Structures are given as structure tokens and as C-alpha cells.
Coordinates of C-alpha atoms and ligand atoms in Angstrom, one line a residue:
M1 CA -2.8 21.4 -5.3
I2 CA -2.3 17.7 -3.8
S3 CA -1.9 16.2 -6.8
E4 CA 1.6 17.7 -7.6
P5 CA 4.2 15.5 -7.0
F6 CA 4.7 15.7 -3.2
S7 CA 6.3 13.3 -0.7
E8 CA 4.4 11.4 1.8
S9 CA 5.3 13.5 4.3
A10 CA 4.3 17.2 2.4
R11 CA 1.1 15.3 1.8
H12 CA 0.6 14.2 5.1
S13 CA 1.8 18.2 6.3
I14 CA -1.4 19.5 3.8
V15 CA -3.9 16.8 5.3
M16 CA -3.1 18.1 9.6
A17 CA -2.9 21.4 8.1
Q18 CA -7.0 21.0 7.1
E19 CA -7.3 19.0 10.3
E20 CA -6.1 21.8 12.6
A21 CA -8.2 24.4 10.4
K22 CA -11.4 22.3 11.2
R23 CA -10.3 22.1 14.8
L24 CA -10.5 26.2 15.2
G25 CA -13.5 26.1 13.0
D26 CA -11.6 28.2 10.1
Q27 CA -13.7 27.8 7.3
D28 CA -10.4 28.3 5.0
I29 CA -6.8 26.9 5.3
H30 CA -4.3 30.1 6.7
T31 CA -0.4 29.7 6.8
C32 CA -0.9 29.0 10.3
H33 CA -2.8 25.8 9.9
L34 CA 0.5 25.0 7.4
L35 CA 2.6 25.5 10.1
L36 CA 0.8 23.4 12.6
G37 CA 0.3 20.8 9.9
I38 CA 4.4 20.7 9.6
L39 CA 4.8 20.5 13.7
A40 CA 2.2 17.8 13.2
E41 CA 4.5 15.7 11.2
S42 CA 6.9 15.5 14.4
N43 CA 9.2 12.8 12.4
S44 CA 10.0 15.3 9.7
A45 CA 13.7 17.2 10.0
A46 CA 11.2 20.4 9.3
A47 CA 9.2 19.7 12.7
R48 CA 12.5 19.0 14.1
A49 CA 13.9 22.0 13.2
L50 CA 11.0 24.7 14.5
Q51 CA 11.2 22.4 17.9
A52 CA 14.5 23.1 18.6
F53 CA 14.1 26.3 18.2
G54 CA 11.2 26.7 20.5
V55 CA 8.1 26.5 18.1
T56 CA 6.4 23.6 19.2
L57 CA 3.1 22.4 18.1
D58 CA 1.4 23.4 21.6
A59 CA 3.1 27.0 21.4
A60 CA 1.9 27.1 17.7
R61 CA -1.5 26.2 18.5
A62 CA -1.9 28.5 21.3
Q63 CA -0.8 31.5 19.2
A64 CA -2.4 30.3 16.1
E65 CA -5.8 30.8 18.1
K66 CA -5.3 34.7 18.5
H67 CA -5.7 34.5 14.4
S68 CA -8.4 31.9 13.5
R69 CA -11.0 33.6 11.7
G70 CA -13.6 31.2 12.6
P71 CA -16.2 29.9 9.7
G72 CA -16.5 32.2 6.7
P73 CA -18.7 32.2 3.7
A74 CA -18.8 28.7 1.8
A75 CA -17.2 30.5 -1.2
E76 CA -13.9 30.8 0.9
A77 CA -13.2 27.6 2.2
G78 CA -10.2 25.8 0.4
F79 CA -6.4 27.4 0.8
S80 CA -6.4 30.9 1.4
D81 CA -4.5 32.6 -1.1
R82 CA -1.0 33.0 1.1
S83 CA -1.2 29.5 1.5
K84 CA -1.5 28.5 -2.2
R85 CA 1.4 30.8 -2.8
I86 CA 3.5 29.3 0.5
I87 CA 3.0 25.6 -1.4
E88 CA 3.7 27.4 -4.9
S89 CA 6.6 28.7 -3.5
A90 CA 8.0 25.1 -2.1
F91 CA 8.5 24.3 -5.5
G92 CA 11.1 26.9 -5.9
E93 CA 12.6 25.9 -2.5
A94 CA 12.6 22.1 -3.8
R95 CA 14.1 23.2 -7.6
M96 CA 17.0 25.3 -5.6
L97 CA 18.2 22.3 -4.3
N98 CA 17.3 20.7 -7.1
H99 CA 15.1 17.9 -5.7
N100 CA 12.1 17.0 -7.9
H101 CA 9.4 16.7 -5.2
I102 CA 8.3 18.5 -2.3
S103 CA 8.3 17.7 1.0
A104 CA 7.7 18.9 4.3
E105 CA 11.0 20.8 4.5
H106 CA 10.5 22.5 1.4
L107 CA 7.3 24.2 2.5
T108 CA 8.6 25.0 5.8
L109 CA 11.5 26.4 3.9
S110 CA 8.7 28.8 2.1
L111 CA 7.1 29.6 5.0
L112 CA 10.1 30.5 6.8
K113 CA 10.6 33.0 4.1
K114 CA 7.4 35.0 3.7
N115 CA 7.1 37.9 6.1
D116 CA 3.4 38.2 5.9
G117 CA 1.1 36.0 6.7
S118 CA -0.5 34.3 10.3
A119 CA 2.5 31.5 10.4
A120 CA 4.9 34.4 10.2
A121 CA 3.5 36.1 13.2
I122 CA 3.2 33.1 15.1
L123 CA 6.9 32.6 14.3
T124 CA 8.3 36.1 15.1
A125 CA 5.0 36.0 18.6
L126 CA 7.6 32.7 19.5
G127 CA 10.9 34.8 18.3
A128 CA 11.8 32.1 16.4
D129 CA 15.2 33.0 14.5
R130 CA 14.1 31.9 10.8
D131 CA 17.4 32.1 9.1
A132 CA 18.9 29.9 11.8
I133 CA 15.9 27.4 11.1
R134 CA 16.4 27.5 7.6
A135 CA 19.8 27.1 7.7
G136 CA 19.1 23.9 10.3
I137 CA 16.8 22.5 7.3
I138 CA 18.8 22.9 4.5
A139 CA 21.7 21.2 7.0
S140 CA 19.3 18.5 7.9
I141 CA 18.1 17.7 4.3
K142 CA 22.1 17.7 3.0
V143 CA 22.3 14.9 6.0
T144 CA 19.3 13.3 4.7
E145 CA 21.0 13.4 1.2
Q146 CA 24.6 11.9 2.6
A147 CA 22.8 9.3 4.1
T148 CA 20.6 8.4 0.7
L149 CA 24.2 7.9 -1.2
D150 CA 25.6 5.8 2.0
V151 CA 22.4 3.8 1.3
R152 CA 23.0 3.6 -2.3
Q153 CA 26.2 2.7 -1.6
E154 CA 24.6 -0.7 0.3
I155 CA 23.1 -1.3 -3.0
A156 CA 26.7 -1.6 -4.6
T157 CA 27.4 -4.4 -2.1
G158 CA 24.2 -6.1 -2.3
R159 CA 21.8 -4.7 0.1
S160 CA 18.5 -3.5 -0.5
I161 CA 17.3 0.1 0.8
Y162 CA 13.8 0.5 1.3
L163 CA 13.2 4.7 1.3
K164 CA 9.8 4.3 -0.7
S165 CA 6.9 5.2 1.8
Q166 CA 5.9 4.3 5.3
L167 CA 3.3 3.2 7.2
R168 CA 1.0 4.9 9.8
E169 CA -1.4 3.7 12.5
D170 CA -3.4 6.7 11.5
A171 CA -3.3 6.8 7.7
V172 CA -4.5 3.0 7.1
D173 CA -8.0 1.8 6.8
G174 CA -9.5 0.0 9.6
D175 CA -10.1 -2.5 8.0
A176 CA -7.8 -5.0 6.6
L177 CA -9.0 -5.9 3.3
I178 CA -10.0 -2.1 2.1
Q179 CA -6.8 -1.2 3.0
L180 CA -5.3 -4.5 1.1
Q181 CA -7.6 -3.2 -1.8
R182 CA -5.6 0.0 -1.3
W183 CA -2.3 -1.4 -1.9
L184 CA -3.3 -4.0 -4.6
D185 CA -4.4 -0.4 -6.5
E186 CA -1.2 1.6 -5.4
A187 CA 0.7 -1.6 -6.9
Y188 CA -1.3 -1.7 -10.1
E189 CA -0.9 2.2 -10.3
A190 CA 2.7 1.6 -9.8
K191 CA 2.8 -1.1 -13.3
V192 CA 4.4 -3.8 -10.6
A193 CA 4.8 -7.6 -12.8
E194 CA 1.4 -9.4 -12.0
P195 CA 0.2 -7.0 -8.9
N196 CA -2.2 -10.1 -8.3
A197 CA 0.3 -13.2 -8.0
M198 CA 0.3 -13.9 -4.6
A199 CA 2.1 -17.4 -2.8
L200 CA -0.4 -19.8 -1.1
S201 CA 1.0 -21.9 1.4
T202 CA -0.4 -24.9 2.3
V203 CA 0.6 -27.8 4.8
D204 CA -0.2 -31.7 3.9
P205 CA -1.5 -34.3 5.8
E206 CA 2.1 -35.2 6.9
G207 CA 2.9 -31.5 7.9
Q208 CA 5.1 -30.5 4.9
P209 CA 4.1 -27.2 4.1
S210 CA 4.6 -26.7 0.4
A211 CA 4.1 -22.6 -1.3
R212 CA 3.6 -22.0 -4.8
V213 CA 2.1 -19.0 -7.1
V214 CA -1.8 -18.4 -7.4
L215 CA -3.5 -15.8 -8.8
L216 CA -6.3 -13.4 -7.1
R217 CA -9.1 -13.2 -8.6
K218 CA -11.7 -11.1 -6.7
L219 CA -11.2 -9.5 -3.3
D220 CA -14.3 -8.5 -1.3
A221 CA -15.5 -8.1 2.2
D222 CA -15.4 -12.1 2.7
G223 CA -11.7 -12.7 1.2
L224 CA -9.5 -13.2 -1.2
V225 CA -10.9 -15.7 -3.9
F226 CA -8.5 -17.4 -6.3
Y227 CA -9.0 -20.9 -8.3
T228 CA -7.3 -23.7 -9.2
S229 CA -7.9 -27.4 -10.0
Y230 CA -9.8 -29.5 -7.3
L231 CA -7.5 -32.2 -7.7
S232 CA -4.3 -30.5 -7.3
R233 CA -1.5 -31.3 -4.5
K234 CA -2.5 -27.8 -2.6
A235 CA -6.6 -29.0 -3.1
R236 CA -5.8 -32.0 -1.8
A237 CA -3.7 -30.4 1.2
M238 CA -6.4 -27.7 1.5
Q239 CA -9.0 -30.7 1.8
H240 CA -7.1 -32.2 5.2
N241 CA -6.2 -28.6 6.3
S242 CA -8.4 -25.6 5.9
R243 CA -5.8 -23.1 7.1
A244 CA -3.5 -21.9 4.8
A245 CA -1.7 -18.2 3.7
L246 CA -1.3 -15.9 1.4
L247 CA 1.6 -14.1 0.7
F248 CA 2.2 -10.7 -1.8
Y249 CA 5.5 -9.0 -2.2
W250 CA 5.8 -6.0 -4.5
A251 CA 9.6 -5.5 -4.7
E252 CA 9.1 -2.2 -6.5
L253 CA 6.9 -0.5 -4.0
E254 CA 9.0 -2.4 -0.6
R255 CA 5.8 -3.7 0.2
Q256 CA 4.8 -7.2 1.5
V257 CA 1.6 -8.5 2.9
R258 CA 0.5 -11.7 4.4
V259 CA -2.4 -13.1 4.6
E260 CA -3.5 -15.8 7.5
G261 CA -6.8 -17.7 7.9
T262 CA -9.3 -20.6 6.6
I263 CA -10.2 -21.8 3.0
E264 CA -13.3 -22.9 1.5
P265 CA -14.4 -23.4 -2.0
V266 CA -16.4 -20.8 -3.3
S267 CA -19.9 -21.6 -4.6
D268 CA -20.5 -23.8 -8.1
E269 CA -22.3 -20.4 -9.6
Q270 CA -19.2 -18.3 -9.0
S271 CA -16.7 -20.8 -10.1
D272 CA -18.9 -21.2 -13.5
E273 CA -19.6 -17.0 -14.1
Y274 CA -15.5 -16.8 -14.0
F275 CA -14.7 -20.0 -16.1
A276 CA -17.2 -18.5 -18.5
S277 CA -15.5 -15.3 -18.4
R278 CA -11.9 -17.2 -19.2
P279 CA -10.6 -17.1 -22.8
R280 CA -11.7 -20.2 -24.6
G281 CA -7.5 -21.7 -24.6
H282 CA -7.7 -21.5 -20.4
Q283 CA -10.6 -23.2 -20.7
L284 CA -9.9 -25.8 -22.5
G285 CA -6.7 -26.2 -20.3
A286 CA -8.6 -27.0 -17.6
W287 CA -10.3 -29.8 -18.8
A288 CA -6.6 -30.8 -20.3
S289 CA -4.3 -30.6 -17.2
E290 CA -4.7 -33.1 -14.5
Q291 CA -2.9 -30.6 -12.4
S292 CA -0.1 -32.3 -10.3
E293 CA -0.3 -35.4 -11.7
I294 CA 2.9 -36.8 -13.4
V295 CA 2.5 -36.7 -17.5
E296 CA 4.5 -38.5 -19.7
S297 CA 5.3 -36.1 -21.9
R298 CA 5.0 -32.1 -23.5
E299 CA 3.6 -34.1 -26.4
L300 CA 0.6 -36.2 -24.5
L301 CA -0.7 -32.4 -22.8
D302 CA -0.6 -31.0 -26.4
Q303 CA -2.5 -33.8 -28.0
R304 CA -5.4 -33.8 -25.3
L305 CA -5.7 -30.0 -25.4
H306 CA -6.7 -31.2 -29.1
Q307 CA -8.5 -34.2 -28.6
F308 CA -10.7 -31.3 -25.7
E309 CA -10.7 -28.6 -28.6
S310 CA -12.6 -31.2 -30.6
R311 CA -14.7 -32.3 -28.2
F312 CA -16.2 -29.0 -27.6
E313 CA -15.9 -27.6 -30.8
G314 CA -18.9 -25.2 -32.2
Q315 CA -20.2 -25.3 -28.2
D316 CA -19.4 -23.5 -24.7
V317 CA -16.6 -25.0 -22.9
P318 CA -18.2 -26.3 -20.0
R319 CA -16.3 -25.4 -16.2
P320 CA -15.1 -29.2 -15.2
H321 CA -16.2 -30.4 -11.6
S322 CA -12.6 -30.7 -10.9
W323 CA -11.8 -27.2 -11.2
G324 CA -13.1 -24.1 -9.2
G325 CA -12.6 -21.2 -6.9
Y326 CA -11.6 -21.0 -2.8
I327 CA -11.9 -18.4 -0.7
L328 CA -9.7 -17.7 1.9
K329 CA -11.3 -16.2 4.9
P330 CA -8.6 -14.0 6.4
L331 CA -8.0 -14.0 10.3
R332 CA -4.3 -12.1 10.5
V333 CA -3.4 -9.5 8.0
E334 CA 0.1 -8.1 8.1
F335 CA 1.5 -5.0 6.0
W336 CA 5.0 -4.4 5.8
Q337 CA 6.5 -1.7 4.4
G338 CA 10.7 -1.4 3.7
R339 CA 11.6 1.7 5.7
P340 CA 15.4 2.6 6.3
N341 CA 17.9 0.8 8.0
R342 CA 16.3 -1.8 8.2
L343 CA 13.7 -0.3 10.9
H344 CA 10.6 -1.3 9.0
D345 CA 7.1 -0.6 9.4
R346 CA 4.9 -3.7 10.0
L347 CA 1.1 -3.3 11.2
L348 CA -0.6 -6.8 12.4
Y349 CA -4.4 -6.7 11.7
T350 CA -6.0 -9.6 13.6
R351 CA -9.8 -10.7 13.4
E352 CA -12.2 -10.6 16.9
A353 CA -15.2 -10.9 16.7
Q354 CA -16.3 -9.4 13.3
Q355 CA -13.9 -6.7 14.3
W356 CA -10.0 -5.9 13.4
Q357 CA -7.8 -5.0 16.3
I358 CA -4.3 -3.3 15.1
V359 CA -0.8 -3.2 16.6
R360 CA 2.6 -2.4 15.5
L361 CA 5.4 -5.6 15.1
S362 CA 8.8 -4.6 15.9
P363 CA 10.7 -5.3 12.2
Ligands
LIG1 C1 2.3 -16.0 -11.7 C2 1.7 -17.4 -11.9 C3 0.3 -17.3 -11.8 C4 -0.2 -18.6 -11.5 N1 -1.6 -18.7 -11.1 C5 -2.3 -19.7 -10.8 C6 -3.4 -19.7 -10.6 O1 -4.2 -18.9 -10.3 N2 -4.3 -21.4 -10.4 C7 -3.4 -22.2 -10.2 O2 -3.9 -23.0 -9.8 N3 -2.0 -22.5 -10.6 C8 -1.5 -20.9 -10.8 N4 -0.2 -21.0 -10.9 C9 0.8 -22.3 -10.7 C10 0.6 -22.8 -9.5 O3 1.8 -22.4 -9.0 C11 1.5 -23.9 -9.5 O4 2.4 -24.5 -10.6 C12 0.1 -24.8 -9.8 O5 -1.4 -24.5 -9.0 C13 0.2 -26.4 -9.6 O6 0.3 -26.7 -7.6 P1 -0.2 -27.4 -6.9 O7 0.9 -29.0 -7.5 O8 1.1 -27.5 -5.3 O9 -1.2 -28.0 -6.9 C14 0.8 -20.1 -11.5 C15 2.1 -19.9 -11.5 C16 2.7 -18.6 -11.6 C17 4.1 -18.5 -11.5

């Protein structure tokens, strides 16, 4: 059911409803749990409108305990029929407001409309004026739309807006590299151009930083792997100073990830294996190019490619010893998610004694 077009806030409310049901020891998820889930998402306009009329999480929880049914037979696990109807009718509420996805507000509007079920009983017990809360929520949705319009005008003046998503401490993985894999998967799903392209920054012996794009070829618990020439400018810099930084920017997702750590070459076996998997043209290119060196002309480069084509004709192209992988083992990883009003989300992971610590940074 959660695969429907739900906004992040609605999805979060539904996940919180599951948590609330679990907390009360209920096998299936009733409308009272949906109400609690919405209240638990305290940042939403829906939760604020409910709170304004005395429907707070604590008050609703105290009432919900009266409706708790405890563990039921396994076959009943999941959403109760009433809860399913509430979620379905949220689509109707969204459509009526010309929205193509369901937010926590639409879920709440549909909860407030229904006169039956445990949520209705809680709202009645708390003396909530359901019509007034509905009107408040609809008004706040319109205010948000106006804000979106204002923000669209910002685009016209060349400033960017950041509305796509949010980054919450309770929703991220405790391991920075697993969280990075998640964001990478989402970047692939969103079909952004070259999701694995990352800027690599190094510092040379004169203290001069330099940056260039390389492609992430492997991400695992140890770090981030890319391939290059061991004689290139970046390689020379990394030989002198093994500290380096990587940066991903996925504009379509309004996301940036900054990774800092130490670099080391990967094993020859790993480089051989990756080199063997490359297209033959790329393999020959690695022989033909003395990366970062001055080359007399384009023609000379093409000539060199032909020379190596002849040299390796009819045989596998071996890996040049001057070409291979590096792994950056991260000590700091910062995830940045664009948010409205320049109040972006920044979560910084730092690695201490093999453990990741997470703090939020001011935008
Ligand atoms: C999208 C993109 C992907 C790239 N991927 C790599 C790569 O994986 N490895 C590499 O050595 N260079 C890659 N490059 C080229 C580098 O940016 C850079 O020009 C080259 O590595 C030489 O850098 P250096 O002289 O600082 O060593 C890529 C460039 C772009 C734009």
C-alpha cells in the first residue's frame, strides 16, 4: 500500500502508525494508530492543526490505550479495513485539492471526515472540532501552495529552491557508507546523469588543492574505490598527501555528499579484475594515454592508440602497471539535503573507534 504516491511526510506518518500499534501491542493497525502516527510527525501542518485543538500526541495516546485490542490472530496482521478506507479516501482528498500525491495533511483530512473507528472516538473524547481542524488544514495547505508559488518566483530570479525531501536523524542509517549506498541507489532510480561521478580533491606538495571528476566503481564497508593512472597529477599528489576528499552532487535530488578520509591503492588483484572487465577500447586507452602529461597533438594520441591496438592484436590487453585503483577510507561523511528557506538539512558522520557518530550541522 505504501508504494502509492505518498509524500515523505505521509509515508513517515504511516510508518509511525505501525510503530504506535507495536507500542500498544496491537497486531493490526487501526485508525487510532494512524492518528497517533500523524501526531508523531510533529512538524507537519496536520499535526500542528490537530494540536491547536487540543489533540496532542500524549492526550491521544492516553485515549488510544482504551481502544487497544492487543495481539490478534496472525491472519489479521496489517491495516484494519477502516484504516485502509481512510488511506484510500486520502486519495480523494488529495484529488479534490488538485494534488497528485498524498501528504500527511490529506490522510488527516480523511481521518477527520469519518465518523466511525477508533480515531473518531479519540477526537470526540478530546472534544476536537473536526470541521474547524479540517478548515485549518485546508487553509494551511493553501498557504504552503502560496509559499511554493513565491518560491517559483525565486526560480525566475535565478535563486534555487529546495523542496524535494528531508533528512532526519531517525530515518538515516547509522552507518555512513550504507546511507551513501541508499542515496546512490536513489540517484540511479531518479535517473540523474552519471550518479557515480564524484569530484576528487587532493593537495600537492606545495599545498595547492586541485579537484577533478572520477567515477565511483565500488562502494563497500571499507570505502570508495575509483580507478586512474598511478602517474597522473592526482596520483602524485596522493603519494605526497594521502588525505583526500570526494564530493557527489545530485542536482535533481537537491543532494550533496562530502566524503573526507585517507587514500591508499587497492590490491593488484583488484585492479587486474576491474581492468579485465573494461571495454577493450578503454583498456587500450589506458596504455595510450600518459595521463596529465603534455601531449604534442590529438593526432599523436590517436597514433598511440593504433600502436597499442597492433601490439595487443589477437590477445587480451594486460593492465599497465601504471594504472589501477585507489580506495578512500572515510573519516567524515556529510549528507546535505536542500530544504526551503535555505534551512537545509546537514547530517555529519564522523568515525571514531570504528563507530559512526552523527551530528546535525547548521546550514
Ligand atoms: C564524468 C567524468 C568522469 C571521469 N572519470 C574518471 C575516472 O574514473 N578516472 C580518471 O582517471 N579520470 C576520470 N575523469 C577525468 C578526470 O576528471 C581528470 O581529467 C583526469 O583524471 C586527470 O586528472 P589529473 O591530471 O588531476 O590527475 C573523468 C572526468 C569526467 C568529467
